[in-house]
CSV table of N, CA and C in Angstrom, one decimal:
chain,number,residue,atom,x,y,z
A,1,ASP,N,-80.2,-22.9,67.7
A,1,ASP,CA,-81.5,-22.8,67.9
A,1,ASP,C,-82.2,-23.3,66.4
A,2,ILE,N,-83.3,-24.3,66.8
A,2,ILE,CA,-83.7,-25.2,65.2
A,2,ILE,C,-84.9,-23.9,64.6
A,3,THR,N,-85.5,-23.0,65.2
A,3,THR,CA,-86.2,-22.2,64.6
A,3,THR,C,-85.4,-21.1,64.1
A,4,ALA,N,-84.3,-20.9,64.1
A,4,ALA,CA,-83.2,-19.6,63.8
A,4,ALA,C,-83.0,-20.6,62.2
A,5,ALA,N,-82.9,-22.1,62.3
A,5,ALA,CA,-82.5,-23.3,61.3
A,5,ALA,C,-83.3,-22.9,60.2
A,6,LYS,N,-84.5,-23.3,60.9
A,6,LYS,CA,-85.5,-23.3,59.9
A,6,LYS,C,-85.7,-21.8,58.9
A,7,ALA,N,-86.2,-21.3,59.5
A,7,ALA,CA,-85.8,-19.8,58.8
A,7,ALA,C,-84.7,-19.6,58.2
A,8,ALA,N,-83.8,-19.8,58.2
A,8,ALA,CA,-82.5,-19.5,57.4
A,8,ALA,C,-82.6,-20.1,56.2
A,9,ARG,N,-83.0,-21.5,56.3
A,9,ARG,CA,-83.4,-22.7,55.1
A,9,ARG,C,-84.6,-22.3,54.2
A,10,ARG,N,-85.7,-21.4,55.3
A,10,ARG,CA,-86.7,-21.2,54.2
A,10,ARG,C,-86.4,-20.0,53.5
A,11,GLU,N,-85.4,-19.0,54.1
A,11,GLU,CA,-84.8,-17.9,53.5
A,11,GLU,C,-83.9,-18.4,51.7
A,12,MET,N,-83.1,-19.1,52.3
A,12,MET,CA,-82.3,-19.7,51.3
A,12,MET,C,-83.4,-20.7,50.1
A,13,LYS,N,-84.1,-21.0,50.4
A,13,LYS,CA,-85.3,-21.5,49.5
A,13,LYS,C,-86.0,-20.6,49.1
A,14,GLU,N,-86.4,-19.3,49.3
A,14,GLU,CA,-87.0,-18.0,48.4
A,14,GLU,C,-85.6,-17.5,47.7
A,15,MET,N,-84.2,-17.7,48.3
A,15,MET,CA,-83.5,-16.6,47.7
A,15,MET,C,-83.2,-17.4,46.3
A,16,ALA,N,-83.1,-18.9,46.6
A,16,ALA,CA,-82.8,-19.5,44.9
A,16,ALA,C,-83.7,-19.6,44.3
A,17,VAL,N,-85.7,-19.6,44.8
A,17,VAL,CA,-86.4,-19.3,43.7
A,17,VAL,C,-86.1,-17.8,43.3
A,18,PHE,N,-85.7,-16.8,44.0
A,18,PHE,CA,-85.8,-15.9,43.1
A,18,PHE,C,-85.1,-15.6,42.1
A,19,LEU,N,-84.1,-16.1,42.3
A,19,LEU,CA,-82.6,-16.3,41.5
A,19,LEU,C,-82.7,-16.8,39.9
A,20,GLN,N,-83.5,-18.0,40.2
A,20,GLN,CA,-84.0,-19.0,39.1
A,20,GLN,C,-84.8,-17.9,38.7
A,21,THR,N,-86.0,-17.4,39.3
A,21,THR,CA,-87.0,-16.6,38.6
A,21,THR,C,-86.6,-15.4,37.5
A,22,MET,N,-85.5,-14.9,38.0
A,22,MET,CA,-84.6,-13.5,37.5
A,22,MET,C,-83.5,-14.2,36.3
A,23,ILE,N,-83.6,-15.3,36.4
A,23,ILE,CA,-82.7,-16.1,35.4
A,23,ILE,C,-83.6,-16.5,34.3
A,24,ASP,N,-84.5,-17.0,34.7
A,24,ASP,CA,-85.5,-17.6,33.4
A,24,ASP,C,-86.4,-15.9,32.9
A,25,ARG,N,-86.1,-15.1,33.4
A,25,ARG,CA,-86.6,-14.1,32.7
A,25,ARG,C,-85.5,-13.3,31.5
A,26,MET,N,-84.4,-13.4,31.9
A,26,MET,CA,-83.7,-13.3,30.9
A,26,MET,C,-83.6,-13.6,29.5
A,27,PRO,N,-83.8,-12.9,28.8
A,27,PRO,CA,-84.1,-13.4,26.9
A,27,PRO,C,-83.1,-14.4,25.8
A,28,ASN,N,-82.0,-14.4,27.0
A,28,ASN,CA,-80.7,-14.8,26.5
A,28,ASN,C,-80.8,-16.1,27.0
A,29,ALA,N,-80.3,-17.6,26.2
A,29,ALA,CA,-79.7,-18.7,26.9
A,29,ALA,C,-78.5,-18.7,28.0
A,30,VAL,N,-79.2,-18.9,29.5
A,30,VAL,CA,-78.3,-19.0,29.7
A,30,VAL,C,-77.9,-20.1,30.4
A,31,PHE,N,-76.6,-20.6,31.1
A,31,PHE,CA,-76.2,-22.1,31.8
A,31,PHE,C,-75.6,-21.9,32.5
A,32,TYR,N,-75.5,-22.8,33.8
A,32,TYR,CA,-74.7,-22.4,35.0
A,32,TYR,C,-74.3,-24.1,35.4
A,33,ARG,N,-72.5,-24.4,35.5
A,33,ARG,CA,-72.0,-25.9,35.7
A,33,ARG,C,-71.3,-25.7,36.8
A,34,GLY,N,-71.1,-26.9,37.6
A,34,GLY,CA,-70.1,-26.6,38.9
A,34,GLY,C,-69.3,-26.9,38.5
A,35,PRO,N,-68.3,-27.2,39.7
A,35,PRO,CA,-66.5,-27.2,39.4
A,35,PRO,C,-66.0,-28.7,38.5
A,36,ASP,N,-67.1,-29.4,38.9
A,36,ASP,CA,-66.7,-30.8,38.1
A,36,ASP,C,-67.3,-30.5,36.4
A,37,THR,N,-68.1,-29.9,35.7
A,37,THR,CA,-68.2,-28.9,34.7
A,37,THR,C,-69.8,-30.1,34.8
A,38,ARG,N,-70.1,-30.2,35.7
A,38,ARG,CA,-71.6,-30.9,35.3
A,38,ARG,C,-72.7,-29.6,35.5
A,39,PHE,N,-73.7,-30.2,34.6
A,39,PHE,CA,-74.7,-28.9,34.5
A,39,PHE,C,-75.5,-28.7,35.6
A,40,LEU,N,-75.7,-27.8,36.4
A,40,LEU,CA,-76.2,-27.7,37.5
A,40,LEU,C,-77.9,-26.8,37.1
A,41,GLY,N,-77.8,-26.2,36.1
A,41,GLY,CA,-79.2,-25.5,35.6
A,41,GLY,C,-79.2,-24.4,34.6
A,42,CYS,N,-80.4,-23.9,33.9
A,42,CYS,CA,-80.7,-23.0,32.8
A,42,CYS,C,-81.6,-22.4,33.0
A,43,ASN,N,-81.8,-21.6,32.0
A,43,ASN,CA,-83.0,-20.5,32.2
A,43,ASN,C,-84.0,-21.1,31.2
A,44,GLU,N,-85.0,-20.3,31.0
A,44,GLU,CA,-86.0,-21.0,29.9
A,44,GLU,C,-85.9,-20.9,28.4
A,45,ALA,N,-85.3,-19.6,28.2
A,45,ALA,CA,-84.6,-19.4,26.9
A,45,ALA,C,-83.5,-20.6,26.5
A,46,PHE,N,-83.0,-21.3,27.1
A,46,PHE,CA,-81.7,-22.1,26.9
A,46,PHE,C,-82.7,-23.1,26.5
A,47,GLU,N,-83.7,-23.7,27.5
A,47,GLU,CA,-84.8,-24.8,27.2
A,47,GLU,C,-84.9,-24.7,26.0
A,48,GLN,N,-86.1,-23.5,25.3
A,48,GLN,CA,-86.3,-23.0,24.5
A,48,GLN,C,-85.4,-23.5,23.1
A,49,ALA,N,-84.4,-22.7,23.1
A,49,ALA,CA,-83.6,-23.0,22.0
A,49,ALA,C,-83.3,-24.3,21.9
A,50,PHE,N,-83.0,-25.0,22.3
A,50,PHE,CA,-82.2,-26.4,22.2
A,50,PHE,C,-83.7,-27.4,22.0
A,51,GLY,N,-84.8,-26.9,22.3
A,51,GLY,CA,-85.7,-28.4,22.8
A,51,GLY,C,-85.5,-28.9,23.9
A,52,VAL,N,-85.0,-29.0,25.0
A,52,VAL,CA,-84.8,-29.9,25.9
A,52,VAL,C,-85.2,-29.4,27.3
A,53,GLN,N,-85.3,-30.1,28.4
A,53,GLN,CA,-85.4,-29.9,30.0
A,53,GLN,C,-84.2,-29.9,30.9
A,54,ARG,N,-84.2,-28.9,31.6
A,54,ARG,CA,-83.2,-28.6,32.4
A,54,ARG,C,-83.2,-30.3,33.3
A,55,GLU,N,-84.3,-30.2,33.9
A,55,GLU,CA,-84.5,-31.7,34.8
A,55,GLU,C,-83.4,-32.3,33.6
A,56,ASP,N,-83.8,-33.7,32.5
A,56,ASP,CA,-83.2,-33.8,31.8
A,56,ASP,C,-81.5,-33.7,31.5
A,57,LEU,N,-81.1,-32.5,32.1
A,57,LEU,CA,-79.5,-32.4,31.7
A,57,LEU,C,-78.7,-32.2,33.3
A,58,LEU,N,-79.4,-31.9,34.1
A,58,LEU,CA,-79.1,-31.7,35.4
A,58,LEU,C,-77.8,-33.1,35.8
A,59,GLY,N,-76.8,-32.5,36.4
A,59,GLY,CA,-75.5,-33.6,36.4
A,59,GLY,C,-74.9,-34.1,35.1
A,60,LYS,N,-75.2,-33.7,33.9
A,60,LYS,CA,-74.4,-34.4,33.1
A,60,LYS,C,-73.6,-33.4,32.5
A,61,ARG,N,-72.5,-33.8,31.8
A,61,ARG,CA,-71.2,-33.1,31.7
A,61,ARG,C,-71.5,-33.0,29.9
A,62,VAL,N,-70.8,-31.8,29.4
A,62,VAL,CA,-70.9,-31.6,27.7
A,62,VAL,C,-71.3,-32.8,27.1
A,63,ASP,N,-70.1,-33.7,27.5
A,63,ASP,CA,-69.9,-34.5,26.6
A,63,ASP,C,-70.8,-35.8,26.4
A,64,GLU,N,-71.9,-35.8,27.1
A,64,GLU,CA,-73.3,-36.6,27.8
A,64,GLU,C,-74.3,-35.5,27.1
A,65,MET,N,-74.2,-34.7,26.7
A,65,MET,CA,-75.7,-33.8,26.0
A,65,MET,C,-75.8,-34.1,24.8
A,66,GLU,N,-76.7,-35.1,24.4
A,66,GLU,CA,-77.0,-35.4,23.3
A,66,GLU,C,-77.9,-34.2,22.1
A,67,HIS,N,-78.0,-33.0,22.8
A,67,HIS,CA,-78.5,-31.9,21.9
A,67,HIS,C,-77.6,-31.4,21.1
A,68,LEU,N,-76.2,-32.0,21.4
A,68,LEU,CA,-75.6,-31.4,20.4
A,68,LEU,C,-74.3,-32.2,19.9
A,69,THR,N,-74.0,-31.9,18.9
A,69,THR,CA,-73.1,-32.7,18.6
A,69,THR,C,-71.5,-33.0,18.7
A,70,GLU,N,-71.3,-34.3,17.9
A,70,GLU,CA,-69.7,-34.3,17.8
A,70,GLU,C,-69.0,-33.9,17.0
A,71,PRO,N,-68.0,-33.5,16.6
A,71,PRO,CA,-67.0,-33.2,17.9
A,71,PRO,C,-67.3,-32.0,18.4
A,72,LEU,N,-68.5,-31.5,18.8
A,72,LEU,CA,-68.6,-30.3,19.7
A,72,LEU,C,-68.4,-30.7,20.7
A,73,ARG,N,-69.2,-31.4,21.1
A,73,ARG,CA,-69.6,-31.9,22.6
A,73,ARG,C,-68.1,-32.1,23.3
A,74,SER,N,-67.2,-33.1,22.8
A,74,SER,CA,-65.6,-33.0,23.1
A,74,SER,C,-65.0,-31.4,23.2
A,75,GLU,N,-64.9,-31.1,22.1
A,75,GLU,CA,-64.5,-29.5,22.1
A,75,GLU,C,-65.0,-28.6,23.5
A,76,MET,N,-66.3,-28.7,23.7
A,76,MET,CA,-66.8,-27.9,24.5
A,76,MET,C,-66.6,-28.0,26.0
A,77,GLN,N,-66.3,-29.2,26.0
A,77,GLN,CA,-66.3,-30.4,27.3
A,77,GLN,C,-64.7,-29.8,27.8
A,78,ALA,N,-63.6,-29.4,26.7
A,78,ALA,CA,-62.0,-29.5,26.9
A,78,ALA,C,-62.3,-27.5,27.3
A,79,GLU,N,-62.9,-27.3,26.5
A,79,GLU,CA,-63.0,-25.8,27.0
A,79,GLU,C,-63.6,-25.7,28.5
A,80,HIS,N,-64.9,-26.2,28.7
A,80,HIS,CA,-65.4,-25.8,30.0
A,80,HIS,C,-64.5,-26.5,31.2
A,81,GLU,N,-63.9,-27.5,30.9
A,81,GLU,CA,-62.9,-27.4,32.1
A,81,GLU,C,-61.4,-26.5,32.4
A,82,GLN,N,-61.0,-26.0,31.2
A,82,GLN,CA,-60.0,-25.0,31.1
A,82,GLN,C,-60.6,-23.7,31.6
A,83,VAL,N,-61.7,-23.2,31.5
A,83,VAL,CA,-62.2,-22.1,31.6
A,83,VAL,C,-62.5,-21.9,33.1
A,84,ILE,N,-63.2,-23.7,33.6
A,84,ILE,CA,-63.5,-23.7,35.1
A,84,ILE,C,-61.9,-23.5,35.8
A,85,ALA,N,-60.9,-23.9,35.4
A,85,ALA,CA,-60.0,-24.3,36.1
A,85,ALA,C,-59.1,-23.1,35.9
A,86,ASP,N,-59.7,-22.3,35.3
A,86,ASP,CA,-58.2,-20.7,35.0
A,86,ASP,C,-59.3,-19.6,35.4
A,87,ALA,N,-60.6,-20.2,36.1
A,87,ALA,CA,-61.3,-18.8,36.1
A,87,ALA,C,-61.2,-18.0,35.1
A,88,SER,N,-61.6,-18.6,33.9
A,88,SER,CA,-61.2,-17.4,32.4
A,88,SER,C,-62.6,-17.0,32.1
A,89,HIS,N,-62.5,-16.2,30.6
A,89,HIS,CA,-63.4,-15.6,30.0
A,89,HIS,C,-63.5,-16.0,29.0
A,90,VAL,N,-64.7,-16.4,28.2
A,90,VAL,CA,-64.4,-17.1,26.6
A,90,VAL,C,-65.3,-16.0,26.2
A,91,SER,N,-65.1,-15.6,24.9
A,91,SER,CA,-66.6,-15.2,24.3
A,91,SER,C,-66.1,-14.7,22.6
A,92,ARG,N,-67.2,-15.6,22.0
A,92,ARG,CA,-66.9,-15.4,20.7
A,92,ARG,C,-67.7,-15.8,19.4
A,93,GLU,N,-68.2,-15.8,18.6
A,93,GLU,CA,-69.6,-15.7,17.7
A,93,GLU,C,-69.0,-17.5,17.0
A,94,THR,N,-70.0,-17.8,17.1
A,94,THR,CA,-70.0,-19.2,16.7
A,94,THR,C,-71.3,-19.9,16.1
A,95,ARG,N,-71.7,-21.0,15.9
A,95,ARG,CA,-72.7,-21.5,15.4
A,95,ARG,C,-73.0,-22.4,16.0
A,96,PHE,N,-75.0,-22.6,16.5
A,96,PHE,CA,-75.3,-23.5,17.4
A,96,PHE,C,-76.6,-24.0,16.4
A,97,ARG,N,-77.2,-25.6,16.2
A,97,ARG,CA,-77.9,-25.9,15.8
A,97,ARG,C,-79.0,-25.7,16.8
A,98,PHE,N,-80.0,-25.5,16.7
A,98,PHE,CA,-81.2,-25.4,17.7
A,98,PHE,C,-82.5,-25.7,17.4
A,99,ALA,N,-83.4,-26.1,18.7
A,99,ALA,CA,-84.7,-26.6,18.5
A,99,ALA,C,-85.1,-26.6,16.8
A,100,ASP,N,-85.0,-25.6,16.5
A,100,ASP,CA,-86.1,-25.4,15.2
A,100,ASP,C,-85.0,-26.1,13.7
A,101,GLY,N,-84.2,-26.6,14.2
A,101,GLY,CA,-83.5,-27.5,12.9
A,101,GLY,C,-82.5,-26.3,12.5
A,102,ARG,N,-82.4,-25.5,12.7
A,102,ARG,CA,-81.6,-24.3,12.0
A,102,ARG,C,-80.3,-23.9,12.9
A,103,ASP,N,-79.1,-23.6,11.4
A,103,ASP,CA,-78.1,-23.1,12.7
A,103,ASP,C,-78.0,-21.8,13.0
A,104,HIS,N,-77.8,-21.3,14.2
A,104,HIS,CA,-78.4,-20.0,14.7
A,104,HIS,C,-76.5,-19.3,15.0
A,105,GLN,N,-76.2,-18.4,14.4
A,105,GLN,CA,-75.1,-17.0,14.6
A,105,GLN,C,-75.4,-16.5,15.9
A,106,VAL,N,-74.8,-17.1,16.8
A,106,VAL,CA,-74.9,-16.9,18.2
A,106,VAL,C,-73.6,-15.9,18.9
A,107,LEU,N,-73.4,-15.1,19.8
A,107,LEU,CA,-72.2,-14.8,20.5
A,107,LEU,C,-72.0,-15.7,21.6
A,108,TYR,N,-71.3,-16.4,22.0
A,108,TYR,CA,-71.2,-17.6,23.5
A,108,TYR,C,-70.3,-17.1,24.2
A,109,SER,N,-70.3,-16.8,24.8
A,109,SER,CA,-70.0,-16.5,26.1
A,109,SER,C,-69.6,-17.4,27.7
A,110,LEU,N,-68.3,-17.8,27.9
A,110,LEU,CA,-68.3,-18.3,29.4
A,110,LEU,C,-67.6,-17.9,30.2
A,111,GLY,N,-67.5,-17.5,31.6
A,111,GLY,CA,-67.5,-17.3,32.6
A,111,GLY,C,-67.1,-17.9,34.0
A,112,GLY,N,-65.8,-18.7,33.7
A,112,GLY,CA,-65.6,-19.5,35.1
A,112,GLY,C,-65.3,-18.4,35.9
A,113,PHE,N,-65.8,-19.1,37.6
A,113,PHE,CA,-65.6,-18.3,39.0
A,113,PHE,C,-64.9,-19.3,39.8
A,114,ARG,N,-64.1,-18.8,40.8
A,114,ARG,CA,-63.7,-19.3,41.9
A,114,ARG,C,-64.8,-19.5,43.1
A,115,LYS,N,-64.5,-19.8,44.0
A,115,LYS,CA,-65.2,-20.2,45.6
A,115,LYS,C,-64.6,-19.4,46.4
A,116,ARG,N,-64.8,-19.0,47.6
A,116,ARG,CA,-64.6,-17.6,48.5
A,116,ARG,C,-63.1,-18.6,48.8
A,117,ASP,N,-62.7,-19.6,49.0
A,117,ASP,CA,-61.7,-20.5,49.2
A,117,ASP,C,-60.8,-20.4,48.5
A,118,GLY,N,-60.9,-19.9,47.0
A,118,GLY,CA,-60.1,-20.1,45.6
A,118,GLY,C,-59.9,-20.9,45.5
A,119,SER,N,-60.5,-22.1,45.0
A,119,SER,CA,-61.0,-23.6,44.2
A,119,SER,C,-61.9,-23.0,43.5
A,120,PRO,N,-61.7,-24.1,42.4
A,120,PRO,CA,-63.2,-23.4,41.4
A,120,PRO,C,-64.1,-23.7,41.6
A,121,GLY,N,-65.1,-22.7,41.1
A,121,GLY,CA,-66.3,-22.8,41.7
A,121,GLY,C,-67.6,-23.5,40.6
A,122,GLY,N,-67.0,-23.1,39.2
A,122,GLY,CA,-67.9,-23.4,38.0
A,122,GLY,C,-67.7,-22.3,37.0
A,123,LEU,N,-68.8,-22.4,36.2
A,123,LEU,CA,-69.1,-21.4,34.8
A,123,LEU,C,-70.5,-21.3,35.1
A,124,VAL,N,-70.6,-19.8,34.2
A,124,VAL,CA,-71.8,-19.5,33.5
A,124,VAL,C,-71.7,-18.9,32.0
A,125,GLY,N,-72.6,-19.5,31.5
A,125,GLY,CA,-72.8,-19.4,29.9
A,125,GLY,C,-73.9,-18.4,29.4
A,126,VAL,N,-73.3,-17.5,28.5
A,126,VAL,CA,-74.8,-17.0,27.8
A,126,VAL,C,-74.6,-17.1,26.4
A,127,MET,N,-75.9,-17.7,25.6
A,127,MET,CA,-75.7,-17.2,24.1
A,127,MET,C,-76.9,-16.5,23.7
A,128,VAL,N,-76.3,-15.4,22.9
A,128,VAL,CA,-77.1,-14.4,22.3
A,128,VAL,C,-77.7,-15.0,20.8
A,129,ASP,N,-78.6,-14.9,20.5
A,129,ASP,CA,-79.0,-15.4,19.1
A,129,ASP,C,-78.9,-14.0,18.6
A,130,LEU,N,-77.6,-14.0,17.4
A,130,LEU,CA,-77.5,-13.0,16.8
A,130,LEU,C,-77.9,-12.9,15.4
A,131,ASP,N,-79.0,-14.0,14.5
A,131,ASP,CA,-79.8,-13.7,13.7
A,131,ASP,C,-80.7,-13.0,13.5
A,132,PRO,N,-81.2,-12.6,14.8
A,132,PRO,CA,-82.2,-11.4,14.4
A,132,PRO,C,-81.2,-9.8,14.0
A,133,LEU,N,-80.2,-9.8,14.6
A,133,LEU,CA,-79.6,-8.3,14.3
A,133,LEU,C,-78.8,-8.6,12.9
A,134,LYS,N,-78.6,-9.8,12.6
A,134,LYS,CA,-78.0,-10.2,11.2
A,134,LYS,C,-79.0,-9.8,10.1
A,135,ALA,N,-80.0,-10.1,10.3
A,135,ALA,CA,-81.3,-10.1,9.3
A,135,ALA,C,-81.4,-8.4,9.5
A,136,ALA,N,-81.6,-7.5,10.2
A,136,ALA,CA,-81.9,-6.6,10.8
A,136,ALA,C,-81.0,-6.0,9.5
A,137,GLU,N,-79.7,-6.2,9.7
A,137,GLU,CA,-78.4,-5.4,9.4
A,137,GLU,C,-78.2,-6.4,7.6
A,138,SER,N,-79.0,-6.9,7.0
A,138,SER,CA,-79.1,-7.1,5.8
A,138,SER,C,-80.2,-6.2,5.4
A,139,ALA,N,-81.2,-5.7,6.0
A,139,ALA,CA,-82.3,-5.3,5.4
A,139,ALA,C,-81.8,-3.8,5.6
A,140,LEU,N,-81.0,-3.4,6.4
A,140,LEU,CA,-80.8,-2.1,6.2
A,140,LEU,C,-79.6,-1.5,5.1
A,141,GLY,N,-79.0,-2.6,4.7
A,141,GLY,CA,-78.2,-2.9,3.6
A,141,GLY,C,-78.8,-2.5,2.5
A,142,VAL,N,-79.6,-3.5,2.4
A,142,VAL,CA,-80.8,-3.1,1.2
A,142,VAL,C,-81.4,-2.2,1.0
A,143,ALA,N,-81.8,-1.6,1.9
A,143,ALA,CA,-82.7,0.1,2.3
A,143,ALA,C,-81.7,1.1,1.9
A,144,GLN,N,-80.3,1.0,2.5
A,144,GLN,CA,-79.4,1.9,1.8
A,144,GLN,C,-79.4,1.8,0.4
A,145,LYS,N,-78.9,0.8,0.0
A,145,LYS,CA,-78.7,0.4,-1.9
A,145,LYS,C,-79.7,1.1,-2.1
A,146,GLU,N,-81.0,1.0,-2.0
A,146,GLU,CA,-82.2,1.3,-2.7
A,146,GLU,C,-82.2,2.8,-2.9
A,147,GLN,N,-81.7,3.4,-1.2
A,147,GLN,CA,-82.0,5.1,-1.1
A,147,GLN,C,-80.9,5.3,-2.0
A,148,VAL,N,-79.9,5.1,-2.1
A,148,VAL,CA,-78.6,5.6,-3.5
A,148,VAL,C,-78.8,5.5,-4.0
A,149,ALA,N,-79.3,4.6,-4.9
A,149,ALA,CA,-80.2,4.3,-6.0
A,149,ALA,C,-81.0,5.3,-6.7
A,150,MET,N,-81.9,5.5,-6.2
A,150,MET,CA,-83.2,6.3,-5.9
A,150,MET,C,-82.7,8.0,-5.9
A,151,PHE,N,-81.6,8.4,-5.1
A,151,PHE,CA,-80.8,9.4,-5.1
A,151,PHE,C,-80.0,9.7,-6.5
A,152,GLU,N,-78.9,9.1,-6.6
A,152,GLU,CA,-78.5,9.4,-7.6
A,152,GLU,C,-79.0,9.2,-9.2
A,153,THR,N,-80.6,8.4,-9.5
A,153,THR,CA,-81.2,8.5,-10.3
A,153,THR,C,-82.7,9.3,-10.5
A,154,ALA,N,-82.8,10.1,-9.6
A,154,ALA,CA,-83.9,10.9,-9.3
A,154,ALA,C,-83.6,11.9,-10.6
A,155,GLY,N,-85.0,12.2,-10.8
A,155,GLY,CA,-84.7,13.2,-12.7
A,155,GLY,C,-84.7,14.9,-12.0
A,156,VAL,N,-84.7,15.3,-10.9
A,156,VAL,CA,-84.4,16.6,-10.0
A,156,VAL,C,-83.4,16.6,-8.8
A,157,GLY,N,-82.8,17.8,-8.7
A,157,GLY,CA,-81.6,18.0,-8.4
A,157,GLY,C,-82.3,17.8,-6.9
A,158,ILE,N,-81.3,17.1,-6.1
A,158,ILE,CA,-81.5,16.6,-4.3
A,158,ILE,C,-80.2,17.3,-3.7
A,159,ALA,N,-80.4,17.6,-2.7
A,159,ALA,CA,-79.1,18.0,-1.8
A,159,ALA,C,-79.5,17.6,-0.3
A,160,PHE,N,-78.2,17.3,0.3
A,160,PHE,CA,-78.8,16.7,1.8
A,160,PHE,C,-77.5,18.3,2.7
A,161,VAL,N,-78.5,19.0,3.0
A,161,VAL,CA,-77.8,19.8,3.7
A,161,VAL,C,-77.9,19.8,5.3
A,162,ARG,N,-76.8,20.2,5.9
A,162,ARG,CA,-76.0,20.3,7.4
A,162,ARG,C,-75.8,21.6,7.5
A,163,ASP,N,-76.5,22.2,8.4
A,163,ASP,CA,-75.9,23.3,9.4
A,163,ASP,C,-75.4,24.2,8.1
A,164,GLY,N,-76.4,24.5,7.0
A,164,GLY,CA,-76.5,25.5,6.1
A,164,GLY,C,-75.4,25.2,4.9
A,165,LEU,N,-74.8,23.7,4.7
A,165,LEU,CA,-73.6,23.4,4.1
A,165,LEU,C,-74.3,22.2,3.1
A,166,ILE,N,-74.1,22.3,1.7
A,166,ILE,CA,-74.8,20.8,1.2
A,166,ILE,C,-73.1,20.2,1.4
A,167,VAL,N,-73.8,19.0,2.1
A,167,VAL,CA,-73.0,18.1,2.2
A,167,VAL,C,-73.1,16.6,1.6
A,168,ARG,N,-74.3,16.6,0.4
A,168,ARG,CA,-74.1,15.6,-0.6
A,168,ARG,C,-75.4,16.4,-1.7
A,169,CYS,N,-75.1,15.8,-2.9
A,169,CYS,CA,-75.8,16.1,-3.7
A,169,CYS,C,-76.1,15.1,-4.9
A,170,ASN,N,-77.0,14.9,-5.6
A,170,ASN,CA,-77.0,14.4,-6.9
A,170,ASN,C,-76.3,14.9,-7.9
A,171,HIS,N,-76.3,14.0,-9.2
A,171,HIS,CA,-76.0,14.6,-10.5
A,171,HIS,C,-76.6,15.4,-11.0
A,172,GLU,N,-78.0,15.5,-11.2
A,172,GLU,CA,-79.1,16.4,-11.2
A,172,GLU,C,-78.7,17.9,-11.0
A,173,LEU,N,-78.5,17.9,-9.6
A,173,LEU,CA,-78.2,19.4,-8.8
A,173,LEU,C,-76.7,19.7,-9.3
A,174,GLU,N,-76.0,18.4,-9.6
A,174,GLU,CA,-74.5,19.6,-9.8
A,174,GLU,C,-74.5,20.4,-11.2
C-alpha cells in the first residue's frame, strides 16, 4: 500500500531528525562512522571543537580528514578499522588540537557495533574535553595548600572536631 509506505518513510525521517537533535544536544563531541570507516555524521559539539562542518566530512575516512595531523590520521584510521572489525571498545586519555588552536586533554572513547546479521555496523566515538576538569583540580590543589598553610601558621589554636573527637589540630593548639 502506497499510503502505508509514505507514512513509514515519514516516520523514519521524523525519527532521524529526532535522533540527530538528541545527539546535537549532547555537550561532548560525538561522531559516527559506517562499516567502511566513512564518516556518517557528528554533533554540533564536534563541529565547534574542530571548527568543521559535518557536510564537509560526510563520506570521508579518518585518513582524509584535514583537521587532524599526520601521523594521527593514519593511526586513527587503523584503529577505527580494528574497532569496527572486532566490534570492540577503546577508551583513553589523549590530546587533540581543537579549533581554538590549543591542544586539549580529552577522554577519547570508541565503540564498534554489529548489524543484526552479525556483520560490522560501524562505530560511535565520543570525546570529553578534560581541560575544565583539570583546571578545577589544579585550582582545588592550590586552595588546599593555602588552607593547610593558614591552618599551620595561625597564631591561635585550631582544631577540627568530628563526632566530639579532635581529628586534627595545629601546632598552636598542641
